mmCIF file of C-alpha atoms in Angstrom:
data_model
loop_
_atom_site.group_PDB
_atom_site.id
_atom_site.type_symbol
_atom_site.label_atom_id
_atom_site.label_comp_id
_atom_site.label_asym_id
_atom_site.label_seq_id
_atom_site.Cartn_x
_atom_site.Cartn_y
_atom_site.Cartn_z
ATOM 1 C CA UNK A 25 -49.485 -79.721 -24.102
ATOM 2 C CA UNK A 26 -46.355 -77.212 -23.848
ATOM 3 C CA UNK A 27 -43.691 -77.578 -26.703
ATOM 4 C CA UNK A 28 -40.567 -78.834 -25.569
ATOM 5 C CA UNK A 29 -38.701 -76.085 -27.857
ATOM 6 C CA UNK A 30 -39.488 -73.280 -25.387
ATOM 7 C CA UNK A 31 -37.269 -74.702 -22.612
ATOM 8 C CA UNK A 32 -34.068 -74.080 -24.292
ATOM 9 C CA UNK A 33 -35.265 -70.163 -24.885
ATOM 10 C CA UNK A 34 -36.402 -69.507 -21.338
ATOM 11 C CA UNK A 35 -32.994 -71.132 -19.677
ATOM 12 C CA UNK A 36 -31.173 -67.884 -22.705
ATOM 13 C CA UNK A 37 -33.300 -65.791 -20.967
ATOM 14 C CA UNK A 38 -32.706 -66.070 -17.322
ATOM 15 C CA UNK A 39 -28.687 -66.357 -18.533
ATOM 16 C CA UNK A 40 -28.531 -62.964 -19.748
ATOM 17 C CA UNK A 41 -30.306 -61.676 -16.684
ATOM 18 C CA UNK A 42 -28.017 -63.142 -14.531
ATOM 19 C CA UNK A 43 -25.009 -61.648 -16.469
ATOM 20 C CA UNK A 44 -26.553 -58.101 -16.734
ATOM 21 C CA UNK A 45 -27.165 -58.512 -12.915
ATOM 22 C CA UNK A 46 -23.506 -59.176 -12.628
ATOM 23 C CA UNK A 47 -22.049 -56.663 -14.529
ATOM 24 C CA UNK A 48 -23.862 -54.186 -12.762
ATOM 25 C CA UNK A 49 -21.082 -51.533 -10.798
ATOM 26 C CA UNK A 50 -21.030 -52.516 -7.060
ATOM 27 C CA UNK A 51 -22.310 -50.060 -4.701
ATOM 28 C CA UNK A 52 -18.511 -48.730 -3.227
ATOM 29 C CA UNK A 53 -17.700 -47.570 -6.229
ATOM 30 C CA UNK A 54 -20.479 -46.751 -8.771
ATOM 31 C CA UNK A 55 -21.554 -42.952 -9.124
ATOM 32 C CA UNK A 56 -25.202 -41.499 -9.750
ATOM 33 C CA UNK A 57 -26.303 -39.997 -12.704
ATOM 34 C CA UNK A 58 -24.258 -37.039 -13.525
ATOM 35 C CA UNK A 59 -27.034 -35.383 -15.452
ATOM 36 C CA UNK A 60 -27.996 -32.743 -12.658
ATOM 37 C CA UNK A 61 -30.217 -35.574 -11.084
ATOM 38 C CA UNK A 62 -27.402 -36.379 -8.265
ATOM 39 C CA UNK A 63 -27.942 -33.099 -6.166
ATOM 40 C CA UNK A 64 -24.875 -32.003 -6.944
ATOM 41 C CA UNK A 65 -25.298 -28.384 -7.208
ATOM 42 C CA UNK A 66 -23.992 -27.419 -4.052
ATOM 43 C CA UNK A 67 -20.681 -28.207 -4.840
ATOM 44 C CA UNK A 68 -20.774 -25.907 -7.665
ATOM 45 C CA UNK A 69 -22.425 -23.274 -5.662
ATOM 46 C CA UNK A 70 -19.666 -23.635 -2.984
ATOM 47 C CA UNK A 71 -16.735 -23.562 -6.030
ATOM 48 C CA UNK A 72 -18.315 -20.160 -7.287
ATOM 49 C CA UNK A 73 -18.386 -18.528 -3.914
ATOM 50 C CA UNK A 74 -15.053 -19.424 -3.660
ATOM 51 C CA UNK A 75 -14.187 -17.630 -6.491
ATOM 52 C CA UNK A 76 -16.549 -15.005 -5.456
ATOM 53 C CA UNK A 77 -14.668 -14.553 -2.168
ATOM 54 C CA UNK A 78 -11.498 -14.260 -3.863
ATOM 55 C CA UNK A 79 -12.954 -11.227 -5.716
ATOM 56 C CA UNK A 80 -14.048 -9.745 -2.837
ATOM 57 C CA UNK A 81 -10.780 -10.128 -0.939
ATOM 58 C CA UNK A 82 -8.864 -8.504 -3.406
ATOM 59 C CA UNK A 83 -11.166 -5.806 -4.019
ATOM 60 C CA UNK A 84 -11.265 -4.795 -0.348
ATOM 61 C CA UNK A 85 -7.534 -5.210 -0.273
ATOM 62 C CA UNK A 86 -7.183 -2.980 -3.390
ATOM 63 C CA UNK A 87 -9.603 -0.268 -1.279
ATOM 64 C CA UNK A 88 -7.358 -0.439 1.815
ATOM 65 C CA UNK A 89 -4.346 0.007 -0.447
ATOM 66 C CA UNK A 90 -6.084 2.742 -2.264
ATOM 67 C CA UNK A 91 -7.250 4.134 1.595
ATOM 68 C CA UNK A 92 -3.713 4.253 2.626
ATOM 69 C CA UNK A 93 -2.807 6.508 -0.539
ATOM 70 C CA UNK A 94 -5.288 8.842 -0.064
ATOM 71 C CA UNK A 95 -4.462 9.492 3.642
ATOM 72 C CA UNK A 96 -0.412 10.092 2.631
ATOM 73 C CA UNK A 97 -1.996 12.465 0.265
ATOM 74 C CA UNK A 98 -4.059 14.081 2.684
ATOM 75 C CA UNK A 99 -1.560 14.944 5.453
ATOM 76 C CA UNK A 100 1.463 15.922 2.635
ATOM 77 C CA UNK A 101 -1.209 18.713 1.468
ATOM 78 C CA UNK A 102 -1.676 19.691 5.066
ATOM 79 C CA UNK A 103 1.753 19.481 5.475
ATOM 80 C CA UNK A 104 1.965 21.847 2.293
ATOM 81 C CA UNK A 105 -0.806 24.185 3.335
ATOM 82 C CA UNK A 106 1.282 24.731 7.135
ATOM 83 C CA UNK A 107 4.393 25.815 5.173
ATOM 84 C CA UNK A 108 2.438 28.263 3.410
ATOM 85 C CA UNK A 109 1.144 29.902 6.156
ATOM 86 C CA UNK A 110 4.357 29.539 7.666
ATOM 87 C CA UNK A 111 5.621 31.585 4.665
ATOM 88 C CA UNK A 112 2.598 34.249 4.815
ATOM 89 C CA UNK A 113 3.152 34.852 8.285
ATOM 90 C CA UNK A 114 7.130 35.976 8.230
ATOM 91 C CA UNK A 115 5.868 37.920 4.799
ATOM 92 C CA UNK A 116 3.423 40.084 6.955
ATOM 93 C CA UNK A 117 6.213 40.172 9.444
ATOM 94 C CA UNK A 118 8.925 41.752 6.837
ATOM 95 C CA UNK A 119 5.775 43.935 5.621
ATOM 96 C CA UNK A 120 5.648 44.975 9.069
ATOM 97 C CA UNK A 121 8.874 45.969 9.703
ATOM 98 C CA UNK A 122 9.084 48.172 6.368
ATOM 99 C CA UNK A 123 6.548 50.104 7.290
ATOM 100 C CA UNK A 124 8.074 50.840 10.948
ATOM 101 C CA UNK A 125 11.159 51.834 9.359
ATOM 102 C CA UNK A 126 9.365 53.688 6.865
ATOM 103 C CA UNK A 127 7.400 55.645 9.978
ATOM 104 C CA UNK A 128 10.197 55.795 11.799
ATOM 105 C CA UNK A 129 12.382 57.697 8.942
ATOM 106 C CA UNK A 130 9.647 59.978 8.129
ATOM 107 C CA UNK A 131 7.267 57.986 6.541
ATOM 108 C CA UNK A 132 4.201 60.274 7.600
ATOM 109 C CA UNK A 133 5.259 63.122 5.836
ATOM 110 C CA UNK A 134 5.144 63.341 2.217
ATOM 111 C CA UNK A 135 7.601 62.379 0.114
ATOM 112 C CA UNK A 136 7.984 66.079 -1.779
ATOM 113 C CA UNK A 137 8.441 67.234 2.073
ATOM 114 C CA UNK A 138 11.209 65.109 3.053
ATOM 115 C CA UNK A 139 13.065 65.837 -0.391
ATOM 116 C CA UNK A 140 12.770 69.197 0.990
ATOM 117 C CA UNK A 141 14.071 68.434 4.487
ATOM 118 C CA UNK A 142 16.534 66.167 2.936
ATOM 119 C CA UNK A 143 20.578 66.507 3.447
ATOM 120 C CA UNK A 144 20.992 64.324 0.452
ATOM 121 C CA UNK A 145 17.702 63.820 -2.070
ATOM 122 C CA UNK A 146 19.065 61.744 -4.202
ATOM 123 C CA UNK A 147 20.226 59.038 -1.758
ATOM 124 C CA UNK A 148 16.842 59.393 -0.307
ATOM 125 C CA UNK A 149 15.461 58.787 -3.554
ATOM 126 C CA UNK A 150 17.397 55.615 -3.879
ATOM 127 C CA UNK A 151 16.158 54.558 -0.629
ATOM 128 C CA UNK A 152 12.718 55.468 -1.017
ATOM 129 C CA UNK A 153 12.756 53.255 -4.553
ATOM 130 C CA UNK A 154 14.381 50.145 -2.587
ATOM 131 C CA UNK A 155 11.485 50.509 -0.299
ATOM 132 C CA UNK A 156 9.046 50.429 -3.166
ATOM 133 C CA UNK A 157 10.952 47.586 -4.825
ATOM 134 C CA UNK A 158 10.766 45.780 -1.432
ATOM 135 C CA UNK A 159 6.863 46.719 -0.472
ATOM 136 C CA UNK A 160 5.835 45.360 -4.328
ATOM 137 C CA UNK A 161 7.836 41.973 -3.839
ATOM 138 C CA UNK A 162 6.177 41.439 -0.351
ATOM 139 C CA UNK A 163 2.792 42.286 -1.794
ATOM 140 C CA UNK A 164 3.104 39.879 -4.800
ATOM 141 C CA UNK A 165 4.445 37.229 -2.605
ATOM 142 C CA UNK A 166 1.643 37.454 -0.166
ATOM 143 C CA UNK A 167 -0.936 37.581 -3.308
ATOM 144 C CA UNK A 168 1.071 34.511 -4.594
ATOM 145 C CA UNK A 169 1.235 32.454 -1.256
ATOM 146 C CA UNK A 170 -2.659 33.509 -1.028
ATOM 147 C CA UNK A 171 -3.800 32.013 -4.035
ATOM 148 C CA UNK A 172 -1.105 28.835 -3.617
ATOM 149 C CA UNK A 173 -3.201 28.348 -0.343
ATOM 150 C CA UNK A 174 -6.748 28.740 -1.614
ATOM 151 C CA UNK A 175 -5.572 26.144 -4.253
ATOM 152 C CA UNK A 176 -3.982 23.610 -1.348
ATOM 153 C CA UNK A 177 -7.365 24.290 0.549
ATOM 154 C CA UNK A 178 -9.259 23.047 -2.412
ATOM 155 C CA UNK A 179 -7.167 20.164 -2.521
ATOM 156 C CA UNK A 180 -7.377 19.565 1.085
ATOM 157 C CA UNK A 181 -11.034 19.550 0.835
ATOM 158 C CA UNK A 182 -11.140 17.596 -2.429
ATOM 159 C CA UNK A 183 -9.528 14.836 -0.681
ATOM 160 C CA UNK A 184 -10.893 14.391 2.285
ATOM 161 C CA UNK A 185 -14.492 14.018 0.323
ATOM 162 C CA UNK A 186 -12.681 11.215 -1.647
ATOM 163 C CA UNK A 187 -10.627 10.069 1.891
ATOM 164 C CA UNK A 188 -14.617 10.168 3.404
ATOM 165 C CA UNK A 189 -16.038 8.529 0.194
ATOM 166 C CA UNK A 190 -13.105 5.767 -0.021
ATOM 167 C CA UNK A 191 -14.100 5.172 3.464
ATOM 168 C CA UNK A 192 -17.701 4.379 2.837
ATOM 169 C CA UNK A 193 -16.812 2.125 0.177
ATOM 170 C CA UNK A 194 -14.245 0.206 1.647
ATOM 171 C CA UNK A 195 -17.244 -0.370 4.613
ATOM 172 C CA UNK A 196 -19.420 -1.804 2.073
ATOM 173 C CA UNK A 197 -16.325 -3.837 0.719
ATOM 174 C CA UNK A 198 -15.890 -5.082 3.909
ATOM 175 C CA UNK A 199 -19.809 -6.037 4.572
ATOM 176 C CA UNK A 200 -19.619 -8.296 1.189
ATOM 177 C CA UNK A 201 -16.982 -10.026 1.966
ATOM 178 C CA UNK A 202 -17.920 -10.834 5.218
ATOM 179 C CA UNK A 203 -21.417 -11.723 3.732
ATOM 180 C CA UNK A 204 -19.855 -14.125 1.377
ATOM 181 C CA UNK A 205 -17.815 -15.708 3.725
ATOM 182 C CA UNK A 206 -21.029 -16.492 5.723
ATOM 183 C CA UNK A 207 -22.260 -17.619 2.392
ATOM 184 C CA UNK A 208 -19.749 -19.901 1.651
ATOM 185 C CA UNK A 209 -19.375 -21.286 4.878
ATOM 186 C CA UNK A 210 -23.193 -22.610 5.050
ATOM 187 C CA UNK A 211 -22.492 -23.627 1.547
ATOM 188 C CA UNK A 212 -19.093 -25.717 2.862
ATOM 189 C CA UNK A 213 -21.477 -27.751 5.601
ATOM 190 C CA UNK A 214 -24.030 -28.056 3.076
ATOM 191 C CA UNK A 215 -21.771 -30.088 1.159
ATOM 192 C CA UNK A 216 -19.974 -31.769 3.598
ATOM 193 C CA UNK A 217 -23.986 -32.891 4.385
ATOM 194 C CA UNK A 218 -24.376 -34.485 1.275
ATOM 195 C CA UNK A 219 -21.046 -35.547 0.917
ATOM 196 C CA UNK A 220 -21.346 -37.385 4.605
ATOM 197 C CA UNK A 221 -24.489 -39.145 3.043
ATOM 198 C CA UNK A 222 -22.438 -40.480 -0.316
ATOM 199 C CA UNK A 223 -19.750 -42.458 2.163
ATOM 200 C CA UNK A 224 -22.232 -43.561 4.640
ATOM 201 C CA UNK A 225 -23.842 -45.017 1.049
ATOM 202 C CA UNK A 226 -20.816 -45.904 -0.770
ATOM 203 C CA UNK A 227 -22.685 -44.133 -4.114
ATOM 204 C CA UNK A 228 -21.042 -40.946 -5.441
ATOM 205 C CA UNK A 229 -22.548 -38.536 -6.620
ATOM 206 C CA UNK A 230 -22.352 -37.195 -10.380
ATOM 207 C CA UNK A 231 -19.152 -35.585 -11.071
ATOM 208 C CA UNK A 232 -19.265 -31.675 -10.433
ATOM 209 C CA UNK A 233 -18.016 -30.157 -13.349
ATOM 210 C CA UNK A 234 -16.193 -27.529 -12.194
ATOM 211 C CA UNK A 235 -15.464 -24.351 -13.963
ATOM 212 C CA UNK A 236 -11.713 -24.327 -14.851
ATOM 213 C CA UNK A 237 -9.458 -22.009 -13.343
ATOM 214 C CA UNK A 238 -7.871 -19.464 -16.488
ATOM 215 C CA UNK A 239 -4.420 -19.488 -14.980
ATOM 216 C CA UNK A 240 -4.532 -23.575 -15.172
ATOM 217 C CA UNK A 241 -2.322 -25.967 -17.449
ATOM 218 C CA UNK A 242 0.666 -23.615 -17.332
ATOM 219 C CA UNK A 243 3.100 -26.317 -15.499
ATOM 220 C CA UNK A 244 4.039 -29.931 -15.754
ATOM 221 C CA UNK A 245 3.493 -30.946 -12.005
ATOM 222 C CA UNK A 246 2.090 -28.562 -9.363
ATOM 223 C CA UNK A 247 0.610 -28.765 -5.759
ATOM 224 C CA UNK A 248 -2.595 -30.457 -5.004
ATOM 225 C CA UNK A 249 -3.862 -27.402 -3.245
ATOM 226 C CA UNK A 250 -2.985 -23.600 -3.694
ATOM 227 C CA UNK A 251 -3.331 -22.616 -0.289
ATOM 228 C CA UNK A 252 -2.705 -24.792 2.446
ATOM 229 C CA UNK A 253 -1.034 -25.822 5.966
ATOM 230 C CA UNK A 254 1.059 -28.670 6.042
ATOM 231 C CA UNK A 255 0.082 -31.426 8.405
ATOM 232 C CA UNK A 256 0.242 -34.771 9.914
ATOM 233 C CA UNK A 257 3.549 -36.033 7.004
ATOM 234 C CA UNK A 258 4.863 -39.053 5.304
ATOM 235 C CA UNK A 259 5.472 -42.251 8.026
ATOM 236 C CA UNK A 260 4.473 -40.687 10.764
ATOM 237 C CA UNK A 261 2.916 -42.599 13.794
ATOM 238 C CA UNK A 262 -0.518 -42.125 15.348
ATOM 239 C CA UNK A 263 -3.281 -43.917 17.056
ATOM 240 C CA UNK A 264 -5.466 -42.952 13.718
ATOM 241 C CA UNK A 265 -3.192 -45.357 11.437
ATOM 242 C CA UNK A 266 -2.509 -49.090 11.848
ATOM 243 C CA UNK A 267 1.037 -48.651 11.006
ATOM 244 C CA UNK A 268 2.516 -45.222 9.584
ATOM 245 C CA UNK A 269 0.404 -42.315 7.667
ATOM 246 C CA UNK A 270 1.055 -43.393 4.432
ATOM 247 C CA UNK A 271 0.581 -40.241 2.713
ATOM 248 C CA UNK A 272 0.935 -36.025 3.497
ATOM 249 C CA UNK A 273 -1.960 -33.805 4.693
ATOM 250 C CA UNK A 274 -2.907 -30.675 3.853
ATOM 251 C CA UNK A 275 -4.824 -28.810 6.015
ATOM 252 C CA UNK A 276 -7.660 -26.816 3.982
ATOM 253 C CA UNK A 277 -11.540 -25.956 4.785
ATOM 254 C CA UNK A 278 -14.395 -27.699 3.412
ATOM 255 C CA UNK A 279 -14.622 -27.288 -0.493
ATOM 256 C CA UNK A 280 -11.444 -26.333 -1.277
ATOM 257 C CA UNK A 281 -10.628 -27.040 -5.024
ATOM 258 C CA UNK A 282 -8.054 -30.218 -5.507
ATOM 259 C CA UNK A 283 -6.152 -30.168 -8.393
ATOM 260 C CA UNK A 284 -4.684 -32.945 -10.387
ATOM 261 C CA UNK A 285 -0.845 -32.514 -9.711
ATOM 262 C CA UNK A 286 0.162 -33.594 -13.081
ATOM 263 C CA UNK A 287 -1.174 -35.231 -16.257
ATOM 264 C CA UNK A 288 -3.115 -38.578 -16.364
ATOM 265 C CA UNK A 289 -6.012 -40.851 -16.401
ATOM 266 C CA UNK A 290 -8.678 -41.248 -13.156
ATOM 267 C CA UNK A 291 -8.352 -44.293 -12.506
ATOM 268 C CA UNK A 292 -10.773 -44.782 -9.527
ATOM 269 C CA UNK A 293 -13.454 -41.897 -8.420
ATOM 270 C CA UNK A 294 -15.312 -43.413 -5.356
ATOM 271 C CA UNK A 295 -17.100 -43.107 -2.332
ATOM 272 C CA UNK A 296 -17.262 -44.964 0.906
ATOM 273 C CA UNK A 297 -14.041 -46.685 3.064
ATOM 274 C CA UNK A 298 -11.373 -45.021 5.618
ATOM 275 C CA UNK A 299 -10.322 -42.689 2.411
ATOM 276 C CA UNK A 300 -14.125 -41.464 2.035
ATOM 277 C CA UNK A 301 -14.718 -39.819 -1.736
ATOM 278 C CA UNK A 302 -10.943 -40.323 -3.529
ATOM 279 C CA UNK A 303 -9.460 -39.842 -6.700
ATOM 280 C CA UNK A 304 -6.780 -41.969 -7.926
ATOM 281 C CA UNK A 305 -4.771 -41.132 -10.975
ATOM 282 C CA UNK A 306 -2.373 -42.975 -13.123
ATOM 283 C CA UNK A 307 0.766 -40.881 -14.259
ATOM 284 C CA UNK A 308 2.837 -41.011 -17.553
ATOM 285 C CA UNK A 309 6.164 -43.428 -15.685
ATOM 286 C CA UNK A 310 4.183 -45.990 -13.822
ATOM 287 C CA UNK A 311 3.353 -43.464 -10.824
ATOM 288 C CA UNK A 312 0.011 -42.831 -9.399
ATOM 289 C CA UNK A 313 -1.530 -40.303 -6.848
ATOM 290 C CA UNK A 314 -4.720 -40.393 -4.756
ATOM 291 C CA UNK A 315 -6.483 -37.516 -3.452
ATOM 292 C CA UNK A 316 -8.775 -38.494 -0.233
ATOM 293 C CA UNK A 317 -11.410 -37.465 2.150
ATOM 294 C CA UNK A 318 -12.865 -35.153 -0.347
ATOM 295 C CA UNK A 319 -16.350 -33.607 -0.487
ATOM 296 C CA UNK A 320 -17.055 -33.927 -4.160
ATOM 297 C CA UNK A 321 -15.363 -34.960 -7.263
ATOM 298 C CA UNK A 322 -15.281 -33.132 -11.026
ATOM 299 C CA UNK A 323 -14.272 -36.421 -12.852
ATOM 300 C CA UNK A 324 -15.274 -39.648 -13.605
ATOM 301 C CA UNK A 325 -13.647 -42.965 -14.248
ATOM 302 C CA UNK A 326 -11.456 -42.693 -17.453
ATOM 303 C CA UNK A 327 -10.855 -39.034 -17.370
ATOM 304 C CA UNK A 328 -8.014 -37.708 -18.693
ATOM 305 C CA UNK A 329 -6.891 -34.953 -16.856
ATOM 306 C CA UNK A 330 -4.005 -32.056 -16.815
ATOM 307 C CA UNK A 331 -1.748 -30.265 -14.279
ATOM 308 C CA UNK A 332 -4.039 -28.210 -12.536
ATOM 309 C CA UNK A 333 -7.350 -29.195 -13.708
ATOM 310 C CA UNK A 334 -9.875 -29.071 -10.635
ATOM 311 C CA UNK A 335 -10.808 -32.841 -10.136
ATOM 312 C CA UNK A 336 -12.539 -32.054 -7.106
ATOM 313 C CA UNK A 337 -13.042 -30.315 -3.150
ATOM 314 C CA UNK A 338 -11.668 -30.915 -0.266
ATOM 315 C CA UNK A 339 -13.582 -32.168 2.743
ATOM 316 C CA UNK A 340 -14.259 -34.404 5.699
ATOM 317 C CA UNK A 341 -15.147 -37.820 4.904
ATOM 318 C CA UNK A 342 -13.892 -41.805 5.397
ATOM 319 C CA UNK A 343 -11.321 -42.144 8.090
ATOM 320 C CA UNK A 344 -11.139 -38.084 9.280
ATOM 321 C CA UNK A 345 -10.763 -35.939 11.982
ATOM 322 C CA UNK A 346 -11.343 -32.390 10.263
ATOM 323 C CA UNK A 347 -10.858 -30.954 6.938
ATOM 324 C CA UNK A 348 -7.936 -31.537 5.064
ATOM 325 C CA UNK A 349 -6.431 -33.371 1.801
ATOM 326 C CA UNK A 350 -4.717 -36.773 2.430
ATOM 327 C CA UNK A 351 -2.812 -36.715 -0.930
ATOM 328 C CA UNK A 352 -0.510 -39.960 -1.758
ATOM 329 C CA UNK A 353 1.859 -41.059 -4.295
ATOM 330 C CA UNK A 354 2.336 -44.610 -5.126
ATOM 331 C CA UNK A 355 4.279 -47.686 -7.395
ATOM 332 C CA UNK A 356 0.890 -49.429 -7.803
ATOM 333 C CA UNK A 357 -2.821 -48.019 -7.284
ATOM 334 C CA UNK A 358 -3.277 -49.867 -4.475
ATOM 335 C CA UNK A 359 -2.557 -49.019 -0.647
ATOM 336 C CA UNK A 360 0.891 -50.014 0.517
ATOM 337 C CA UNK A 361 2.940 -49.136 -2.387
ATOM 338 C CA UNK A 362 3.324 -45.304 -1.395
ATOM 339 C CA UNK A 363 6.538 -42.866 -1.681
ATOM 340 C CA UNK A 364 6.902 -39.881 0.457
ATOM 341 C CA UNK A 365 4.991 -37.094 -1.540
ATOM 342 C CA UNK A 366 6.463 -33.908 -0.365
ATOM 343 C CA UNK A 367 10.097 -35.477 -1.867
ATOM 344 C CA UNK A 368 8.190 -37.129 -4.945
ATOM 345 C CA UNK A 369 6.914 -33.624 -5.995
ATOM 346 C CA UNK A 370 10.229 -32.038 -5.031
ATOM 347 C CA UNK A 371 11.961 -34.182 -7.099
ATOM 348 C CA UNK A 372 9.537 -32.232 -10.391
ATOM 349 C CA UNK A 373 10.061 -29.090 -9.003
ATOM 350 C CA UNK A 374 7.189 -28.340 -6.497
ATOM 351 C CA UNK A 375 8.505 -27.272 -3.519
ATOM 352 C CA UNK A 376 5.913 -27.794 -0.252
#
């Protein structure tokens, strides 16, 4: 025969289940381990070629730059080395015409034999010296203008091996860039991919933690993106929205780091929904901004964040129709309470 005590044990039992089972995260807005074991490598991989393409950019801007130097330098040496031989040539020419003069005033005969024939030696003498004088400036001008344009000539060829070298290098410049821009645009889709799969579930994946940026934290408030196109704004109307777009766009591929624009706490990092993956953050004065649509996110729940700090990438998900940021600012955390952002941030010194 059972014991009557157990009854009261079992029914403890089944009450903590129950309340475990309730306190359990629901499936809109709970995120997978963020351990490694979410898949989320991608969005690190995309984040890093990001940088990488940066690097490449400016290096194969700093080899055109460099390019352009080099040719300047180039033609002003061949612009040196034609007014040296510009210079040779009317040398040889005055050469030329001493001597004539020289033939034509006797220059044949020797000079004890036109002292001789001479009316006046001395002034002859005086002549004959200027002549001299004359032929040994020409001579060491020619020797000097020779040797000036052996040493442009060295110069000339010396850079156009570097001009020919520069050239080769800025060609490979320009094959990895292009390489890592194929790279990172697989990479984008890739994430977008996974991404697609976390709204369709509702389950985020774990945070992506982002390498900082080293110029970050400088500033109190700053844009969500660096580089961007402004588009669909504040109250505007469209078939897309049931009333007016209650936020501003910004138009930026797949991937694209989001910053926070100021300091806070996350508030809500989630998946699924017209907004797709968002952040929302909680601001010091009762403000709070949301960051939608995105690919991945870098923080979790609780985060405390600063201006700057990558929080996550842009992308395509929830209520979209292409790749941008839908960034809001808002009284409450909730939809409805929103403030035009481009003024909001104007109003702290970020100009849009």
């Amino acid at each position: 025969m059972r014991s009557p005590r157990r009854r009261p044990l079992l029914v403890s039992v089944l009450l903590c289940a129950l309340a475990v089972l309730a306190a359990r995260p629901s499936e809109e807005t709970r995120h997978s381990p963020a351990d490694g074991s979410g898949d989320v490598g991608v969005g690190t991989e995309v984040a890093q070629l990001y940088e990488d393409a940066a690097v490449a950019t400016q290096q194969y801007e700093e080899g055109r730059r460099e390019a352009k130097v080099q040719r300047a330098r180039a033609q002003r040496l061949e612009g040196l080395l034609d007014r040296e031989r510009r210079e040779i040539a009317v040398l040889r020419e005055d050469l030329g015409r001493i001597a004539r003069a020289q033939y034509r005033t006797g220059g044949d005969l020797p000079l004890t034999a036109r002292m001789i024939l001479a009316d006046n030696p001395e002034e002859l003498m005086r002549g004959q010296h200027a002549v001299w004088q004359a032929d040994l400036v020409v001579n060491n001008a020619i020797d000097k203008s020779r040797r000036a344009e052996t040493r442009l000539a060295a110069d000339e060829a010396r850079a156009a091996a570097a001009w020919r070298d520069l050239k080769k290098r800025n060609a490979e410049l320009a094959r990895m860039k292009k390489g890592i821009e194929q790279k990172l645009e697989e990479a984008r889709w890739r994430l977008q991919g996974q991404a697609n799969a976390s709204a369709r579930a509702g389950t985020c994946r774990g945070a992506v933690r982002l390498d900082q940026p080293k110029d970050s934290f400088s500033r109190t408030w700053v844009a969500p993106v660096e580089t961007y196109v402004l588009s669909a704004g504040f109250g505007t109307g469209g078939t897309r929205w049931a009333n007016r777009h209650t936020g501003q766009d910004f138009a930026v591929p797949i991937g694209t780091p989001v910053r926070a624009v100021g300091e806070g706490r996350v508030v809500r990092a989630s998946c699924g929904g017209a907004f797709g993956i968002e952040i929302v953050i909680e601001h010091p004065g009762g403000y709070y901004t949301q960051y939608a649509h995105l690919a991945s996110v870098a923080v979790d729940q609780g985060d405390r964040v600063l201006p700057g700090q990558w929080i996550g990438q842009s992308g395509n998900t929830g209520n979209s129709t292409g790749p941008h940021l839908h960034f809001e600012v808002r009284v409450a955390p909730e939809l409805g309470s929103g403030v035009d952002p481009v003024r909001w941030l104007a109003a702290r010194g970020v100009d849009l």
